[in-house]
mmCIF file of C-alpha atoms in Angstrom:
data_model
loop_
_atom_site.group_PDB
_atom_site.id
_atom_site.type_symbol
_atom_site.label_atom_id
_atom_site.label_comp_id
_atom_site.label_asym_id
_atom_site.label_seq_id
_atom_site.Cartn_x
_atom_site.Cartn_y
_atom_site.Cartn_z
ATOM 1 C CA UNK U 1 21.693 -23.965 -2.458
ATOM 2 C CA UNK U 2 21.958 -21.370 0.304
ATOM 3 C CA UNK U 3 21.721 -23.707 3.290
ATOM 4 C CA UNK U 4 21.449 -20.767 5.706
ATOM 5 C CA UNK U 5 17.896 -20.232 4.519
ATOM 6 C CA UNK U 6 16.859 -23.033 2.163
ATOM 7 C CA UNK U 7 16.469 -26.743 2.925
ATOM 8 C CA UNK U 8 16.287 -29.652 0.486
ATOM 9 C CA UNK U 9 12.498 -29.409 0.757
ATOM 10 C CA UNK U 10 12.666 -25.763 -0.315
ATOM 11 C CA UNK U 11 14.796 -26.634 -3.331
ATOM 12 C CA UNK U 12 12.482 -29.481 -4.280
ATOM 13 C CA UNK U 13 9.601 -27.008 -4.186
ATOM 14 C CA UNK U 14 11.609 -24.575 -6.319
ATOM 15 C CA UNK U 15 12.188 -27.182 -9.002
ATOM 16 C CA UNK U 16 8.563 -28.318 -9.055
ATOM 17 C CA UNK U 17 7.349 -24.711 -9.271
ATOM 18 C CA UNK U 18 9.795 -23.993 -12.109
ATOM 19 C CA UNK U 19 8.456 -27.013 -13.982
ATOM 20 C CA UNK U 20 4.872 -25.906 -13.369
ATOM 21 C CA UNK U 21 5.574 -22.407 -14.706
ATOM 22 C CA UNK U 22 7.297 -23.720 -17.816
ATOM 23 C CA UNK U 23 4.459 -26.131 -18.572
ATOM 24 C CA UNK U 24 1.370 -24.195 -17.534
ATOM 25 C CA UNK U 25 2.268 -20.491 -17.729
ATOM 26 C CA UNK U 26 5.076 -19.744 -20.188
ATOM 27 C CA UNK U 27 3.173 -20.981 -23.283
ATOM 28 C CA UNK U 28 0.489 -18.336 -22.604
ATOM 29 C CA UNK U 29 2.624 -15.361 -21.580
ATOM 30 C CA UNK U 30 2.835 -13.673 -24.974
ATOM 31 C CA UNK U 31 -0.934 -13.876 -25.418
ATOM 32 C CA UNK U 32 -1.553 -12.391 -21.965
ATOM 33 C CA UNK U 33 1.038 -9.663 -22.478
ATOM 34 C CA UNK U 34 -0.739 -8.546 -25.653
ATOM 35 C CA UNK U 35 -4.322 -8.939 -24.400
ATOM 36 C CA UNK U 36 -3.762 -7.535 -20.915
ATOM 37 C CA UNK U 37 -6.003 -10.305 -19.587
ATOM 38 C CA UNK U 38 -4.902 -13.437 -17.737
ATOM 39 C CA UNK U 39 -7.202 -16.387 -18.408
ATOM 40 C CA UNK U 40 -9.082 -17.634 -15.361
ATOM 41 C CA UNK U 41 -7.981 -21.246 -15.751
ATOM 42 C CA UNK U 42 -4.454 -20.477 -14.537
ATOM 43 C CA UNK U 43 -5.733 -19.104 -11.226
ATOM 44 C CA UNK U 44 -7.488 -22.413 -10.614
ATOM 45 C CA UNK U 45 -4.352 -24.357 -11.485
ATOM 46 C CA UNK U 46 -2.316 -22.272 -9.036
ATOM 47 C CA UNK U 47 -4.969 -22.999 -6.416
ATOM 48 C CA UNK U 48 -5.023 -26.726 -7.107
ATOM 49 C CA UNK U 49 -1.249 -26.858 -6.608
ATOM 50 C CA UNK U 50 -1.489 -24.983 -3.304
ATOM 51 C CA UNK U 51 0.578 -22.010 -4.518
ATOM 52 C CA UNK U 52 -1.869 -19.410 -3.174
ATOM 53 C CA UNK U 53 -1.918 -20.965 0.279
ATOM 54 C CA UNK U 54 1.772 -21.207 1.079
ATOM 55 C CA UNK U 55 1.563 -18.991 4.177
ATOM 56 C CA UNK U 56 -2.164 -19.343 4.971
ATOM 57 C CA UNK U 57 -3.639 -21.318 7.902
ATOM 58 C CA UNK U 58 -4.332 -24.999 7.328
ATOM 59 C CA UNK U 59 -7.852 -24.681 8.744
ATOM 60 C CA UNK U 60 -8.848 -22.582 5.730
ATOM 61 C CA UNK U 61 -7.070 -24.748 3.167
ATOM 62 C CA UNK U 62 -3.568 -23.282 3.341
ATOM 63 C CA UNK U 63 -0.224 -24.974 3.914
ATOM 64 C CA UNK U 64 1.124 -22.709 6.693
ATOM 65 C CA UNK U 65 4.718 -22.943 5.429
ATOM 66 C CA UNK U 66 7.661 -20.753 6.336
ATOM 67 C CA UNK U 67 8.378 -17.550 4.434
ATOM 68 C CA UNK U 68 11.133 -19.022 2.272
ATOM 69 C CA UNK U 69 8.538 -20.911 0.240
ATOM 70 C CA UNK U 70 7.088 -17.489 -0.502
ATOM 71 C CA UNK U 71 10.577 -16.207 -1.405
ATOM 72 C CA UNK U 72 10.927 -19.044 -3.925
ATOM 73 C CA UNK U 73 7.433 -18.373 -5.290
ATOM 74 C CA UNK U 74 8.325 -14.715 -5.881
ATOM 75 C CA UNK U 75 11.787 -15.387 -7.324
ATOM 76 C CA UNK U 76 10.659 -17.944 -9.870
ATOM 77 C CA UNK U 77 7.707 -15.798 -10.998
ATOM 78 C CA UNK U 78 10.206 -13.079 -11.946
ATOM 79 C CA UNK U 79 12.154 -15.454 -14.176
ATOM 80 C CA UNK U 80 9.465 -16.083 -16.774
ATOM 81 C CA UNK U 81 9.714 -12.456 -17.929
ATOM 82 C CA UNK U 82 6.240 -11.146 -17.278
ATOM 83 C CA UNK U 83 6.194 -8.683 -14.418
ATOM 84 C CA UNK U 84 2.476 -8.240 -15.016
ATOM 85 C CA UNK U 85 1.641 -11.913 -14.587
ATOM 86 C CA UNK U 86 3.815 -12.098 -11.494
ATOM 87 C CA UNK U 87 2.147 -8.994 -10.049
ATOM 88 C CA UNK U 88 -1.339 -10.399 -10.566
ATOM 89 C CA UNK U 89 -0.394 -13.540 -8.657
ATOM 90 C CA UNK U 90 1.437 -11.944 -5.730
ATOM 91 C CA UNK U 91 -0.984 -9.016 -5.387
ATOM 92 C CA UNK U 92 -3.751 -11.572 -4.903
ATOM 93 C CA UNK U 93 -1.788 -13.796 -2.520
ATOM 94 C CA UNK U 94 0.197 -11.233 -0.519
ATOM 95 C CA UNK U 95 -1.809 -8.007 -0.664
ATOM 96 C CA UNK U 96 -5.513 -8.877 -0.702
ATOM 97 C CA UNK U 97 -5.263 -12.263 1.007
ATOM 98 C CA UNK U 98 -2.944 -10.947 3.733
ATOM 99 C CA UNK U 99 -5.628 -8.532 4.951
ATOM 100 C CA UNK U 100 -8.340 -11.189 4.714
ATOM 101 C CA UNK U 101 -6.197 -13.600 6.719
ATOM 102 C CA UNK U 102 -5.085 -11.118 9.360
ATOM 103 C CA UNK U 103 -8.196 -8.980 9.841
ATOM 104 C CA UNK U 104 -11.052 -11.128 8.585
ATOM 105 C CA UNK U 105 -13.252 -13.017 11.044
ATOM 106 C CA UNK U 106 -14.095 -16.702 10.633
ATOM 107 C CA UNK U 107 -17.048 -16.011 8.307
ATOM 108 C CA UNK U 108 -15.001 -13.753 6.059
ATOM 109 C CA UNK U 109 -12.151 -16.255 5.919
ATOM 110 C CA UNK U 110 -14.507 -19.069 4.953
ATOM 111 C CA UNK U 111 -16.229 -16.939 2.303
ATOM 112 C CA UNK U 112 -13.139 -15.253 0.857
ATOM 113 C CA UNK U 113 -9.846 -16.726 2.091
ATOM 114 C CA UNK U 114 -10.601 -20.379 1.347
ATOM 115 C CA UNK U 115 -11.820 -19.737 -2.239
ATOM 116 C CA UNK U 116 -8.833 -17.400 -2.712
ATOM 117 C CA UNK U 117 -6.485 -20.222 -1.737
ATOM 118 C CA UNK U 118 -8.352 -22.566 -4.079
ATOM 119 C CA UNK U 119 -8.113 -20.122 -6.994
ATOM 120 C CA UNK U 120 -11.890 -19.739 -7.199
ATOM 121 C CA UNK U 121 -11.902 -16.070 -6.140
ATOM 122 C CA UNK U 122 -9.447 -13.307 -7.051
ATOM 123 C CA UNK U 123 -8.850 -10.390 -4.708
ATOM 124 C CA UNK U 124 -7.423 -6.899 -4.988
ATOM 125 C CA UNK U 125 -6.275 -4.385 -2.385
ATOM 126 C CA UNK U 126 -7.633 -0.846 -2.769
ATOM 127 C CA UNK U 127 -5.613 1.745 -0.881
ATOM 128 C CA UNK U 128 -4.019 4.208 -3.341
ATOM 129 C CA UNK U 129 -6.201 7.112 -4.508
ATOM 130 C CA UNK U 130 -5.992 9.389 -7.574
ATOM 131 C CA UNK U 131 -4.877 12.431 -5.549
ATOM 132 C CA UNK U 132 -3.254 10.606 -2.649
ATOM 133 C CA UNK U 133 -0.516 8.393 -4.043
ATOM 134 C CA UNK U 134 1.745 7.325 -1.191
ATOM 135 C CA UNK U 135 -0.098 9.598 1.285
ATOM 136 C CA UNK U 136 -2.255 6.846 2.773
ATOM 137 C CA UNK U 137 -3.410 8.931 5.738
ATOM 138 C CA UNK U 138 -4.708 11.605 3.370
ATOM 139 C CA UNK U 139 -7.188 9.345 1.581
ATOM 140 C CA UNK U 140 -10.627 10.770 0.803
ATOM 141 C CA UNK U 141 -12.763 7.622 0.425
ATOM 142 C CA UNK U 142 -15.363 7.465 3.179
ATOM 143 C CA UNK U 143 -17.438 4.758 4.824
ATOM 144 C CA UNK U 144 -20.439 6.252 6.632
ATOM 145 C CA UNK U 145 -22.324 3.965 8.996
ATOM 146 C CA UNK U 146 -26.090 3.932 8.567
ATOM 147 C CA UNK U 147 -27.808 1.404 10.793
ATOM 148 C CA UNK U 148 -26.594 -2.078 9.891
ATOM 149 C CA UNK U 149 -24.717 -0.891 6.802
ATOM 150 C CA UNK U 150 -21.781 1.240 5.657
ATOM 151 C CA UNK U 151 -22.076 3.515 2.634
ATOM 152 C CA UNK U 152 -18.795 3.743 0.681
ATOM 153 C CA UNK U 153 -17.984 6.735 -1.534
ATOM 154 C CA UNK U 154 -14.701 7.622 -3.213
ATOM 155 C CA UNK U 155 -12.172 6.248 -5.697
ATOM 156 C CA UNK U 156 -8.983 4.204 -5.875
ATOM 157 C CA UNK U 157 -6.366 3.948 -8.602
ATOM 158 C CA UNK U 158 -3.374 1.873 -9.763
ATOM 159 C CA UNK U 159 -5.119 -1.208 -8.353
ATOM 160 C CA UNK U 160 -3.588 -4.505 -9.507
ATOM 161 C CA UNK U 161 -6.366 -7.006 -10.326
ATOM 162 C CA UNK U 162 -8.645 -3.979 -10.203
ATOM 163 C CA UNK U 163 -10.763 -5.040 -13.182
ATOM 164 C CA UNK U 164 -11.184 -8.817 -13.053
ATOM 165 C CA UNK U 165 -11.074 -9.512 -9.308
ATOM 166 C CA UNK U 166 -14.075 -10.998 -7.507
ATOM 167 C CA UNK U 167 -13.717 -9.021 -4.296
ATOM 168 C CA UNK U 168 -12.045 -5.850 -3.112
ATOM 169 C CA UNK U 169 -10.290 -5.144 0.182
ATOM 170 C CA UNK U 170 -10.929 -1.421 0.618
ATOM 171 C CA UNK U 171 -9.499 1.181 2.982
ATOM 172 C CA UNK U 172 -11.908 4.035 3.808
ATOM 173 C CA UNK U 173 -12.324 6.772 6.396
ATOM 174 C CA UNK U 174 -14.969 5.949 8.985
ATOM 175 C CA UNK U 175 -14.042 9.067 10.977
ATOM 176 C CA UNK U 176 -12.440 11.540 8.527
ATOM 177 C CA UNK U 177 -11.858 14.142 11.243
ATOM 178 C CA UNK U 178 -9.379 11.758 12.917
ATOM 179 C CA UNK U 179 -7.104 11.497 9.885
ATOM 180 C CA UNK U 180 -5.139 8.236 9.774
ATOM 181 C CA UNK U 181 -6.711 7.144 13.068
ATOM 182 C CA UNK U 182 -10.153 7.255 11.490
ATOM 183 C CA UNK U 183 -9.476 4.663 8.769
ATOM 184 C CA UNK U 184 -10.999 1.171 8.541
ATOM 185 C CA UNK U 185 -10.785 -1.882 6.272
ATOM 186 C CA UNK U 186 -13.692 -3.484 4.423
ATOM 187 C CA UNK U 187 -14.269 -6.416 2.104
ATOM 188 C CA UNK U 188 -16.669 -5.858 -0.798
ATOM 189 C CA UNK U 189 -18.018 -8.165 -3.499
ATOM 190 C CA UNK U 190 -17.283 -6.986 -7.032
ATOM 191 C CA UNK U 191 -20.956 -7.218 -8.039
ATOM 192 C CA UNK U 192 -22.142 -4.871 -5.297
ATOM 193 C CA UNK U 193 -24.144 -2.020 -6.905
ATOM 194 C CA UNK U 194 -22.283 1.282 -7.222
ATOM 195 C CA UNK U 195 -18.830 -0.106 -8.115
ATOM 196 C CA UNK U 196 -17.364 0.826 -11.489
ATOM 197 C CA UNK U 197 -13.856 0.335 -12.841
ATOM 198 C CA UNK U 198 -11.718 1.602 -15.711
ATOM 199 C CA UNK U 199 -8.701 -0.233 -17.071
ATOM 200 C CA UNK U 200 -5.453 1.757 -17.178
ATOM 201 C CA UNK U 201 -2.901 1.596 -19.998
ATOM 202 C CA UNK U 202 0.602 1.103 -18.583
ATOM 203 C CA UNK U 203 4.209 1.283 -19.711
ATOM 204 C CA UNK U 204 4.922 -2.191 -18.335
ATOM 205 C CA UNK U 205 3.262 -5.000 -16.375
ATOM 206 C CA UNK U 206 1.057 -5.316 -19.426
ATOM 207 C CA UNK U 207 -0.333 -8.783 -18.642
ATOM 208 C CA UNK U 208 -1.906 -7.578 -15.398
ATOM 209 C CA UNK U 209 -5.141 -5.631 -15.184
ATOM 210 C CA UNK U 210 -4.598 -2.353 -13.388
ATOM 211 C CA UNK U 211 -7.685 -0.295 -12.710
ATOM 212 C CA UNK U 212 -9.173 2.879 -11.368
ATOM 213 C CA UNK U 213 -12.200 2.062 -9.227
ATOM 214 C CA UNK U 214 -15.075 4.328 -8.227
ATOM 215 C CA UNK U 215 -17.475 3.763 -5.319
ATOM 216 C CA UNK U 216 -20.805 5.557 -5.659
ATOM 217 C CA UNK U 217 -22.991 5.031 -2.584
ATOM 218 C CA UNK U 218 -21.886 1.415 -2.296
ATOM 219 C CA UNK U 219 -23.942 -0.187 0.463
ATOM 220 C CA UNK U 220 -22.354 -3.065 2.375
ATOM 221 C CA UNK U 221 -23.329 -4.911 5.592
ATOM 222 C CA UNK U 222 -21.560 -3.805 8.751
ATOM 223 C CA UNK U 223 -20.242 -7.375 9.024
ATOM 224 C CA UNK U 224 -17.964 -6.582 6.075
ATOM 225 C CA UNK U 225 -15.815 -4.424 8.341
ATOM 226 C CA UNK U 226 -12.493 -6.249 8.798
ATOM 227 C CA UNK U 227 -10.813 -5.995 12.172
ATOM 228 C CA UNK U 228 -11.617 -3.044 14.393
ATOM 229 C CA UNK U 229 -13.064 0.243 13.206
ATOM 230 C CA UNK U 230 -10.379 2.917 13.167
ATOM 231 C CA UNK U 231 -7.482 0.445 12.980
ATOM 232 C CA UNK U 232 -7.130 0.508 9.183
ATOM 233 C CA UNK U 233 -4.004 2.664 9.096
ATOM 234 C CA UNK U 234 -1.898 0.492 11.424
ATOM 235 C CA UNK U 235 -3.142 -2.615 9.597
ATOM 236 C CA UNK U 236 -1.931 -1.145 6.303
ATOM 237 C CA UNK U 237 1.374 0.008 7.751
ATOM 238 C CA UNK U 238 1.993 -3.388 9.311
ATOM 239 C CA UNK U 239 1.395 -5.208 6.031
ATOM 240 C CA UNK U 240 3.446 -2.680 4.062
ATOM 241 C CA UNK U 241 6.511 -4.392 5.519
ATOM 242 C CA UNK U 242 5.582 -7.603 3.703
ATOM 243 C CA UNK U 243 4.643 -5.759 0.507
ATOM 244 C CA UNK U 244 7.945 -3.875 0.423
ATOM 245 C CA UNK U 245 9.932 -7.022 1.087
ATOM 246 C CA UNK U 246 7.991 -8.755 -1.696
ATOM 247 C CA UNK U 247 8.988 -5.976 -4.078
ATOM 248 C CA UNK U 248 12.590 -6.112 -2.888
ATOM 249 C CA UNK U 249 12.725 -9.861 -3.538
ATOM 250 C CA UNK U 250 11.076 -9.374 -6.922
ATOM 251 C CA UNK U 251 13.759 -6.821 -7.781
ATOM 252 C CA UNK U 252 16.767 -8.957 -6.910
ATOM 253 C CA UNK U 253 15.217 -11.925 -8.739
ATOM 254 C CA UNK U 254 14.572 -10.081 -12.011
ATOM 255 C CA UNK U 255 18.025 -8.494 -11.856
ATOM 256 C CA UNK U 256 19.557 -11.935 -11.373
ATOM 257 C CA UNK U 257 17.565 -13.217 -14.364
ATOM 258 C CA UNK U 258 18.830 -10.300 -16.468
ATOM 259 C CA UNK U 259 22.468 -10.953 -15.537
ATOM 260 C CA UNK U 260 22.154 -14.682 -16.223
ATOM 261 C CA UNK U 261 20.625 -13.969 -19.616
ATOM 262 C CA UNK U 262 23.332 -11.425 -20.458
ATOM 263 C CA UNK U 263 26.078 -13.908 -19.533
ATOM 264 C CA UNK U 264 24.530 -16.564 -21.764
ATOM 265 C CA UNK U 265 24.173 -14.098 -24.635
ATOM 266 C CA UNK U 266 27.753 -12.873 -24.258
ATOM 267 C CA UNK U 267 29.085 -16.437 -24.373
ATOM 268 C CA UNK U 268 27.424 -16.937 -27.769
ATOM 269 C CA UNK U 269 27.902 -13.527 -29.419
ATOM 270 C CA UNK U 270 31.111 -13.255 -31.436
ATOM 271 C CA UNK U 271 32.737 -9.870 -32.120
ATOM 272 C CA UNK U 272 36.151 -9.420 -33.755
ATOM 273 C CA UNK U 273 36.894 -13.116 -33.488
ATOM 274 C CA UNK U 274 36.020 -13.778 -29.871
ATOM 275 C CA UNK U 275 32.945 -13.977 -27.707
ATOM 276 C CA UNK U 276 31.814 -10.938 -25.733
ATOM 277 C CA UNK U 277 32.502 -12.659 -22.425
ATOM 278 C CA UNK U 278 36.231 -12.546 -23.195
ATOM 279 C CA UNK U 279 36.427 -8.726 -23.199
ATOM 280 C CA UNK U 280 37.702 -7.415 -19.885
ATOM 281 C CA UNK U 281 35.527 -4.295 -19.772
ATOM 282 C CA UNK U 282 32.370 -6.386 -20.222
ATOM 283 C CA UNK U 283 33.553 -9.081 -17.813
ATOM 284 C CA UNK U 284 34.118 -6.458 -15.139
ATOM 285 C CA UNK U 285 30.685 -4.967 -15.777
ATOM 286 C CA UNK U 286 29.171 -8.399 -15.135
ATOM 287 C CA UNK U 287 31.280 -8.691 -11.976
ATOM 288 C CA UNK U 288 29.934 -5.393 -10.637
ATOM 289 C CA UNK U 289 26.339 -6.266 -11.434
ATOM 290 C CA UNK U 290 26.591 -9.753 -9.945
ATOM 291 C CA UNK U 291 27.971 -8.240 -6.762
ATOM 292 C CA UNK U 292 25.110 -5.738 -6.544
ATOM 293 C CA UNK U 293 22.547 -8.505 -7.040
ATOM 294 C CA UNK U 294 24.140 -10.751 -4.446
ATOM 295 C CA UNK U 295 24.359 -8.003 -1.817
ATOM 296 C CA UNK U 296 20.650 -7.179 -2.177
ATOM 297 C CA UNK U 297 19.670 -10.839 -2.273
ATOM 298 C CA UNK U 298 21.520 -11.668 0.941
ATOM 299 C CA UNK U 299 20.044 -8.643 2.688
ATOM 300 C CA UNK U 300 16.541 -9.564 1.531
ATOM 301 C CA UNK U 301 16.958 -13.119 2.777
ATOM 302 C CA UNK U 302 18.021 -11.848 6.188
ATOM 303 C CA UNK U 303 14.983 -9.546 6.361
ATOM 304 C CA UNK U 304 12.744 -12.453 5.353
ATOM 305 C CA UNK U 305 14.227 -14.527 8.169
ATOM 306 C CA UNK U 306 13.501 -11.752 10.679
ATOM 307 C CA UNK U 307 9.924 -11.432 9.416
ATOM 308 C CA UNK U 308 9.501 -15.203 9.612
ATOM 309 C CA UNK U 309 10.713 -15.095 13.218
ATOM 310 C CA UNK U 310 8.036 -12.556 14.109
ATOM 311 C CA UNK U 311 10.153 -9.432 14.190
ATOM 312 C CA UNK U 312 8.680 -6.080 13.119
ATOM 313 C CA UNK U 313 10.815 -5.202 10.108
ATOM 314 C CA UNK U 314 9.332 -1.953 8.800
ATOM 315 C CA UNK U 315 12.779 -0.319 8.630
ATOM 316 C CA UNK U 316 14.550 -3.257 7.002
ATOM 317 C CA UNK U 317 11.749 -3.984 4.523
ATOM 318 C CA UNK U 318 11.654 -0.328 3.504
ATOM 319 C CA UNK U 319 15.408 -0.411 2.936
ATOM 320 C CA UNK U 320 15.009 -3.648 0.981
ATOM 321 C CA UNK U 321 12.605 -2.104 -1.487
ATOM 322 C CA UNK U 322 14.522 1.163 -1.777
ATOM 323 C CA UNK U 323 17.894 -0.466 -2.480
ATOM 324 C CA UNK U 324 16.773 -3.497 -4.478
ATOM 325 C CA UNK U 325 14.461 -1.725 -6.912
ATOM 326 C CA UNK U 326 17.112 0.904 -7.683
ATOM 327 C CA UNK U 327 19.679 -1.844 -8.167
ATOM 328 C CA UNK U 328 17.386 -3.802 -10.486
ATOM 329 C CA UNK U 329 16.723 -0.776 -12.693
ATOM 330 C CA UNK U 330 20.461 -0.107 -13.007
ATOM 331 C CA UNK U 331 21.396 -3.723 -13.656
ATOM 332 C CA UNK U 332 18.699 -4.312 -16.268
ATOM 333 C CA UNK U 333 19.619 -1.073 -18.032
ATOM 334 C CA UNK U 334 23.246 -2.225 -18.238
ATOM 335 C CA UNK U 335 22.265 -5.737 -19.334
ATOM 336 C CA UNK U 336 20.203 -4.292 -22.159
ATOM 337 C CA UNK U 337 23.302 -2.369 -23.241
ATOM 338 C CA UNK U 338 25.353 -5.578 -23.263
ATOM 339 C CA UNK U 339 22.971 -7.054 -25.822
ATOM 340 C CA UNK U 340 23.514 -4.085 -28.146
ATOM 341 C CA UNK U 341 20.791 -3.685 -30.754
ATOM 342 C CA UNK U 342 19.194 -6.961 -29.728
ATOM 343 C CA UNK U 343 18.558 -5.541 -26.267
ATOM 344 C CA UNK U 344 16.156 -3.081 -27.890
ATOM 345 C CA UNK U 345 14.217 -5.790 -29.738
ATOM 346 C CA UNK U 346 10.988 -7.232 -28.357
ATOM 347 C CA UNK U 347 12.080 -10.742 -29.371
ATOM 348 C CA UNK U 348 14.637 -10.585 -26.567
ATOM 349 C CA UNK U 349 13.702 -10.241 -22.882
ATOM 350 C CA UNK U 350 15.479 -7.036 -21.896
ATOM 351 C CA UNK U 351 13.035 -4.511 -23.377
ATOM 352 C CA UNK U 352 10.118 -5.947 -21.401
ATOM 353 C CA UNK U 353 12.287 -6.422 -18.322
ATOM 354 C CA UNK U 354 13.284 -2.756 -18.448
ATOM 355 C CA UNK U 355 9.657 -1.596 -18.716
ATOM 356 C CA UNK U 356 8.405 -3.944 -16.013
ATOM 357 C CA UNK U 357 11.245 -3.124 -13.632
ATOM 358 C CA UNK U 358 10.601 0.611 -13.785
ATOM 359 C CA UNK U 359 7.528 0.243 -11.602
ATOM 360 C CA UNK U 360 9.695 -1.067 -8.763
ATOM 361 C CA UNK U 361 10.736 2.361 -7.389
ATOM 362 C CA UNK U 362 7.128 3.625 -7.743
ATOM 363 C CA UNK U 363 4.616 0.990 -6.623
ATOM 364 C CA UNK U 364 4.112 0.162 -2.953
ATOM 365 C CA UNK U 365 5.530 3.521 -1.900
ATOM 366 C CA UNK U 366 7.800 5.630 -4.081
ATOM 367 C CA UNK U 367 11.528 5.722 -3.378
ATOM 368 C CA UNK U 368 11.157 9.347 -2.291
ATOM 369 C CA UNK U 369 8.549 8.401 0.324
ATOM 370 C CA UNK U 370 10.637 5.436 1.479
ATOM 371 C CA UNK U 371 13.660 7.686 2.003
ATOM 372 C CA UNK U 372 11.614 9.944 4.258
ATOM 373 C CA UNK U 373 10.317 6.959 6.251
ATOM 374 C CA UNK U 374 13.881 5.715 6.733
ATOM 375 C CA UNK U 375 15.012 9.225 7.675
ATOM 376 C CA UNK U 376 12.297 9.407 10.348
ATOM 377 C CA UNK U 377 13.524 6.099 11.771
ATOM 378 C CA UNK U 378 17.285 6.680 11.700
ATOM 379 C CA UNK U 379 17.400 10.467 12.248
ATOM 380 C CA UNK U 380 14.245 11.318 14.196
ATOM 381 C CA UNK U 381 14.220 7.979 16.061
ATOM 382 C CA UNK U 382 10.557 7.434 15.208
ATOM 383 C CA UNK U 383 9.280 4.014 16.190
ATOM 384 C CA UNK U 384 6.628 2.302 14.088
ATOM 385 C CA UNK U 385 4.541 -0.091 16.150
ATOM 386 C CA UNK U 386 2.530 -3.147 15.086
ATOM 387 C CA UNK U 387 -1.250 -2.930 15.147
ATOM 388 C CA UNK U 388 -2.568 -4.202 18.482
#
């Protein structure tokens, strides 16, 4: 136990969550990986156990716990070898629900946050667009105010939970001529007329539903605006810090799982009269990979602590995702090699791990975009400010 960050209560939670995953989730993973659909019952079970409300306010049904419960939640989800299932859970809890919690008014929280915590409603966050990618400020989706309503037109893509979610948190331009300063956030029921979605076929994360969503004259009440009009861009930027840290933590956790599995395999696999873990070249490879994992993990924990203490960690969280996702790809690639031919077989975990991990340097801001953000901070001395 890392007592710098984790208490006995944290470790007790970790063990109970591990047990829950093994009992309630793991038996269904292969089915969900092949069908690309996660059965609704598991969302309700997560809700009943309080797993969706770890960092949400108690008044809306949450537990209001410190961030290291979230760290444990993310780490253990990576160790059941379904990046898609994990993504569906954390995209609901830490992408969609974060905006509802931070920008939603009391009515919106009662109608969307509480049932999200309970597992009765699933949310998705709709920011990325087909021709925008990481260029959030360049989005084309518009929200035109007409009387007591907004009319939404445009499209979003690569949206996790984009097919089976019950509501959508949508970024749209309310004043397109103002660029990023003209963006606002809205919450929209899935059944609202004018919304259509198409499921995307992916290399990895196959258990999760990823969709392209179109908005054709979607009419919503003005009360579905979240936060202030025109503040959408800083809201998104502020929450990107959490999203990038989430993906950094995911990366170090899956890399750690890969190394642990490789060590176990090497202890059992005999070649030329001795087990693989007795060959110096392979032992040293494990040493290098374990070091890389530990360095990223310790950095990510320190960033989590800063975020928990209320610090604005856009630089550190961006570095977390950049370094950790690259590390995870490299480590999992090498671990697959250590398994030899079995690493290439679907009956072993490395093939899926390799596919699922590859999204790390892409989703939530590509590594190329993250490098430019870091360069602006450390070279140009640009300061990113929280939304006020």
